[in-house]
Amino acid sequence: MGRLIVITGPSGAGKGSVVAGLRRERNFHFSVSATTRRARPNEREGVNYYFIDRDEFEQWIAAGDFLEWAEYNGNLYGTPRRAVLEALAAGNDVLLEIELRGAQQIRDAYPDAVMIFIVPPDLRTLERRLRGRGDTADAEVERRMEIARHEIKEAPDVFDYIVVNDELDQAIAEVGGILDSSQGADFP
Ligand code: 5GP
């Protein structure tokens, strides 16, 4: 059985970059989420997300097709169940890059999941990164900062490991070290 690895962190903490770095170094099954958010210009269907509408998302919920799902900033995001369970059963480690509420659901359902929270060195850095990304409007930055403050407060209750992403390569190495040393889990 593979391990279920959850990486969470406020928008702008750089968890996407950490995950991209890990994927270059290691063999994971990366879970592609479904979302009702509209695709950004550089995003591709089936690579970054499955972009579906709210009706379809609600049908997936009703059918029990999500391992976890949550509403984040007005949009729904969820982890398709089947691909994850199949990859674990095939002995592959599975990486989920998800927000806090979903991470809590995974923690409750799979207590042996490896839970990692990525934080920015401080909130000013976070805001600078969000604004610097260029694809996020001001009001959206404000909302994401508000969510970030909340997530950072809650994180110690949910996660086994908190990694500060100041220098990207160092953060990637630190997460790699956590994965090398943690036992992970057996899944039914
Ligand atoms: P974004 O809109 O920036 O792509 O993602 C917003 C937030 O939703 C990020 O924190 C991202 O990690 C999270 N997210 C992406 N996919 C999922 C998912 O399947 N489930 C949950 N709970 N959160 C997700």
Tab-separated table of C-alpha atoms and ligand atoms in Angstrom:
chain	number	residue	atom	x	y	z
A	1	MET	CA	0.000	0.000	0.000
A	2	GLY	CA	1.152	3.501	-0.794
A	3	ARG	CA	1.064	6.446	1.556
A	4	LEU	CA	-1.424	9.251	1.459
A	5	ILE	CA	0.414	12.561	1.694
A	6	VAL	CA	-1.465	15.814	2.212
A	7	ILE	CA	0.149	19.157	1.468
A	8	THR	CA	-1.760	22.232	2.531
A	9	GLY	CA	-0.854	25.854	2.998
A	10	PRO	CA	-2.302	29.283	2.423
A	11	SER	CA	-2.666	30.451	-1.147
A	12	GLY	CA	0.660	32.142	-1.956
A	13	ALA	CA	2.733	30.111	0.509
A	14	GLY	CA	4.302	28.413	-2.483
A	15	LYS	CA	2.901	24.948	-1.914
A	16	GLY	CA	2.355	24.541	-5.651
A	17	SER	CA	6.073	25.182	-6.232
A	18	VAL	CA	7.035	22.811	-3.425
A	19	VAL	CA	4.780	20.132	-4.896
A	20	ALA	CA	6.183	20.715	-8.401
A	21	GLY	CA	9.710	20.316	-7.014
A	22	LEU	CA	8.803	17.092	-5.213
A	23	ARG	CA	7.205	15.687	-8.343
A	24	ARG	CA	10.419	16.297	-10.285
A	25	GLU	CA	12.401	14.331	-7.690
A	26	ARG	CA	10.043	11.533	-6.759
A	27	ASN	CA	7.407	9.256	-8.126
A	28	PHE	CA	4.003	10.176	-6.829
A	29	HIS	CA	0.527	9.780	-8.031
A	30	PHE	CA	-0.608	13.409	-8.045
A	31	SER	CA	-4.333	13.671	-7.474
A	32	VAL	CA	-6.010	16.036	-9.957
A	33	SER	CA	-8.925	17.732	-8.206
A	34	ALA	CA	-12.289	18.760	-9.561
A	35	THR	CA	-13.348	22.375	-9.130
A	36	THR	CA	-16.150	24.739	-10.039
A	37	ARG	CA	-13.651	27.616	-10.299
A	38	ARG	CA	-13.065	28.908	-13.814
A	39	ALA	CA	-9.798	27.941	-15.411
A	40	ARG	CA	-7.016	30.529	-15.365
A	41	PRO	CA	-5.436	31.201	-18.774
A	42	ASN	CA	-2.468	28.902	-18.173
A	43	GLU	CA	-4.470	26.013	-16.749
A	44	ARG	CA	-5.414	22.872	-18.601
A	45	GLU	CA	-8.340	20.523	-18.175
A	46	GLY	CA	-7.308	17.244	-16.586
A	47	VAL	CA	-3.819	18.533	-15.782
A	48	ASN	CA	-4.403	21.282	-13.216
A	49	TYR	CA	-8.032	20.457	-12.472
A	50	TYR	CA	-11.141	18.905	-13.885
A	51	PHE	CA	-13.247	22.010	-14.421
A	52	ILE	CA	-16.880	21.100	-13.834
A	53	ASP	CA	-20.018	23.073	-13.052
A	54	ARG	CA	-21.832	23.173	-9.734
A	55	ASP	CA	-24.542	20.730	-10.838
A	56	GLU	CA	-22.022	18.128	-11.817
A	57	PHE	CA	-20.028	18.720	-8.641
A	58	GLU	CA	-23.159	18.172	-6.562
A	59	GLN	CA	-23.871	14.945	-8.427
A	60	TRP	CA	-20.376	13.717	-7.563
A	61	ILE	CA	-20.990	14.570	-3.898
A	62	ALA	CA	-24.305	12.721	-3.910
A	63	ALA	CA	-22.693	9.687	-5.524
A	64	GLY	CA	-19.936	9.629	-2.895
A	65	ASP	CA	-17.303	10.148	-5.559
A	66	PHE	CA	-15.141	12.536	-3.504
A	67	LEU	CA	-12.616	11.468	-0.913
A	68	GLU	CA	-13.017	14.974	0.501
A	69	TRP	CA	-14.404	18.234	-0.761
A	70	ALA	CA	-14.720	21.791	0.477
A	71	GLU	CA	-15.873	25.238	-0.500
A	72	TYR	CA	-13.044	27.727	-0.766
A	73	ASN	CA	-13.644	31.370	-1.585
A	74	GLY	CA	-16.982	30.708	-3.277
A	75	ASN	CA	-15.903	27.699	-5.338
A	76	LEU	CA	-16.089	23.984	-4.709
A	77	TYR	CA	-12.978	21.786	-4.791
A	78	GLY	CA	-12.831	18.033	-4.350
A	79	THR	CA	-10.550	15.017	-4.607
A	80	PRO	CA	-11.927	12.290	-6.895
A	81	ARG	CA	-12.000	9.179	-4.739
A	82	ARG	CA	-11.428	6.355	-7.156
A	83	ALA	CA	-8.101	7.393	-8.695
A	84	VAL	CA	-6.613	7.911	-5.231
A	85	LEU	CA	-7.699	4.559	-3.853
A	86	GLU	CA	-6.541	2.741	-6.972
A	87	ALA	CA	-3.103	4.354	-6.829
A	88	LEU	CA	-2.712	3.520	-3.126
A	89	ALA	CA	-3.783	-0.067	-3.753
A	90	ALA	CA	-1.178	-0.305	-6.521
A	91	GLY	CA	1.457	0.679	-3.953
A	92	ASN	CA	1.985	4.257	-5.089
A	93	ASP	CA	2.313	7.231	-2.786
A	94	VAL	CA	-0.458	9.718	-3.467
A	95	LEU	CA	-0.033	13.455	-3.069
A	96	LEU	CA	-3.026	15.700	-2.359
A	97	GLU	CA	-2.571	19.461	-2.580
A	98	ILE	CA	-5.708	20.743	-0.841
A	99	GLU	CA	-6.960	23.419	1.539
A	100	LEU	CA	-7.524	23.163	5.273
A	101	ARG	CA	-11.123	21.903	5.485
A	102	GLY	CA	-10.402	19.074	3.084
A	103	ALA	CA	-7.196	18.256	4.963
A	104	GLN	CA	-9.221	17.957	8.172
A	105	GLN	CA	-11.563	15.482	6.473
A	106	ILE	CA	-8.594	13.375	5.321
A	107	ARG	CA	-7.043	13.518	8.783
A	108	ASP	CA	-10.302	12.208	10.294
A	109	ALA	CA	-10.854	9.464	7.717
A	110	TYR	CA	-7.194	8.400	7.386
A	111	PRO	CA	-5.366	9.102	10.643
A	112	ASP	CA	-2.125	7.719	9.212
A	113	ALA	CA	-1.963	10.164	6.332
A	114	VAL	CA	1.226	12.246	6.340
A	115	MET	CA	-0.003	15.797	6.948
A	116	ILE	CA	2.263	18.691	5.938
A	117	PHE	CA	1.460	22.416	6.136
A	118	ILE	CA	3.536	24.909	4.150
A	119	VAL	CA	3.760	28.445	5.539
A	120	PRO	CA	5.336	31.626	4.209
A	121	PRO	CA	8.058	33.194	6.369
A	122	ASP	CA	5.565	35.934	7.350
A	123	LEU	CA	2.270	37.500	6.233
A	124	ARG	CA	3.879	40.416	4.379
A	125	THR	CA	5.780	37.948	2.232
A	126	LEU	CA	2.548	36.082	1.597
A	127	GLU	CA	0.769	39.249	0.440
A	128	ARG	CA	3.700	40.209	-1.778
A	129	ARG	CA	3.655	36.770	-3.402
A	130	LEU	CA	-0.096	36.889	-3.984
A	131	ARG	CA	0.088	40.333	-5.600
A	132	GLY	CA	3.194	39.398	-7.574
A	133	ARG	CA	1.444	36.453	-9.144
A	134	GLY	CA	-0.405	38.877	-11.407
A	135	ASP	CA	-3.452	36.691	-11.962
A	136	THR	CA	-5.252	37.614	-8.741
A	137	ALA	CA	-7.334	40.795	-8.381
A	138	ASP	CA	-6.933	43.064	-5.308
A	139	ALA	CA	-10.217	42.070	-3.654
A	140	GLU	CA	-9.306	38.451	-4.213
A	141	VAL	CA	-5.911	39.032	-2.564
A	142	GLU	CA	-7.677	40.519	0.467
A	143	ARG	CA	-9.978	37.522	0.749
A	144	ARG	CA	-7.138	35.058	0.379
A	145	MET	CA	-5.128	36.908	3.068
A	146	GLU	CA	-8.090	36.629	5.420
A	147	ILE	CA	-8.400	32.888	4.759
A	148	ALA	CA	-4.623	32.524	5.193
A	149	ARG	CA	-4.658	34.129	8.653
A	150	HIS	CA	-7.379	31.702	9.680
A	151	GLU	CA	-5.605	28.657	8.216
A	152	ILE	CA	-2.289	29.501	9.888
A	153	LYS	CA	-4.061	29.736	13.254
A	154	GLU	CA	-5.745	26.343	12.842
A	155	ALA	CA	-2.841	24.444	11.287
A	156	PRO	CA	-1.089	23.175	14.437
A	157	ASP	CA	-4.201	21.160	15.380
A	158	VAL	CA	-4.379	19.371	12.056
A	159	PHE	CA	-0.848	18.868	10.734
A	160	ASP	CA	2.089	16.741	11.850
A	161	TYR	CA	4.648	18.936	10.130
A	162	ILE	CA	4.872	22.657	9.435
A	163	VAL	CA	7.443	23.697	6.852
A	164	VAL	CA	8.459	27.326	6.317
A	165	ASN	CA	8.901	28.109	2.630
A	166	ASP	CA	11.450	30.904	2.664
A	167	GLU	CA	13.932	29.446	0.203
A	168	LEU	CA	12.170	27.062	-2.185
A	169	ASP	CA	14.904	24.424	-2.614
A	170	GLN	CA	15.316	24.228	1.139
A	171	ALA	CA	11.573	23.760	1.643
A	172	ILE	CA	11.488	21.000	-0.980
A	173	ALA	CA	14.429	19.276	0.724
A	174	GLU	CA	12.727	19.564	4.093
A	175	VAL	CA	9.506	17.977	2.850
A	176	GLY	CA	11.593	15.260	1.157
A	177	GLY	CA	13.249	14.563	4.496
A	178	ILE	CA	9.864	14.282	6.202
A	179	LEU	CA	8.702	11.784	3.591
A	180	ASP	CA	11.900	9.753	3.958
A	181	SER	CA	11.538	9.525	7.717
A	182	SER	CA	7.780	9.097	8.139
A	183	GLN	CA	6.223	5.673	8.111
A	184	GLY	CA	2.971	6.594	6.450
A	185	ALA	CA	0.098	4.225	6.578
A	186	ASP	CA	-1.577	1.068	5.542
A	187	PHE	CA	-4.900	1.650	3.942
A	188	PRO	CA	-7.756	-0.777	3.905
B	1	5GP	P1	-6.777	27.656	-6.414
B	1	5GP	O1	-8.075	28.285	-6.744
B	1	5GP	O2	-5.729	28.686	-6.023
B	1	5GP	O3	-6.281	26.716	-7.466
B	1	5GP	O4	-7.003	26.744	-5.115
B	1	5GP	C1	-7.577	27.289	-3.974
B	1	5GP	C2	-7.350	26.359	-2.815
B	1	5GP	O5	-8.064	25.132	-3.021
B	1	5GP	C3	-5.891	25.966	-2.638
B	1	5GP	O6	-5.578	26.044	-1.256
B	1	5GP	C4	-5.859	24.543	-3.136
B	1	5GP	O7	-4.838	23.778	-2.495
B	1	5GP	C5	-7.212	24.057	-2.718
B	1	5GP	N1	-7.643	22.839	-3.413
B	1	5GP	C6	-7.319	22.413	-4.660
B	1	5GP	N2	-7.890	21.239	-4.926
B	1	5GP	C7	-8.574	20.877	-3.812
B	1	5GP	C8	-9.363	19.738	-3.453
B	1	5GP	O8	-9.534	18.775	-4.192
B	1	5GP	N3	-9.922	19.737	-2.215
B	1	5GP	C9	-9.746	20.753	-1.341
B	1	5GP	N4	-10.319	20.641	-0.144
B	1	5GP	N5	-9.014	21.833	-1.630
B	1	5GP	C10	-8.433	21.900	-2.865
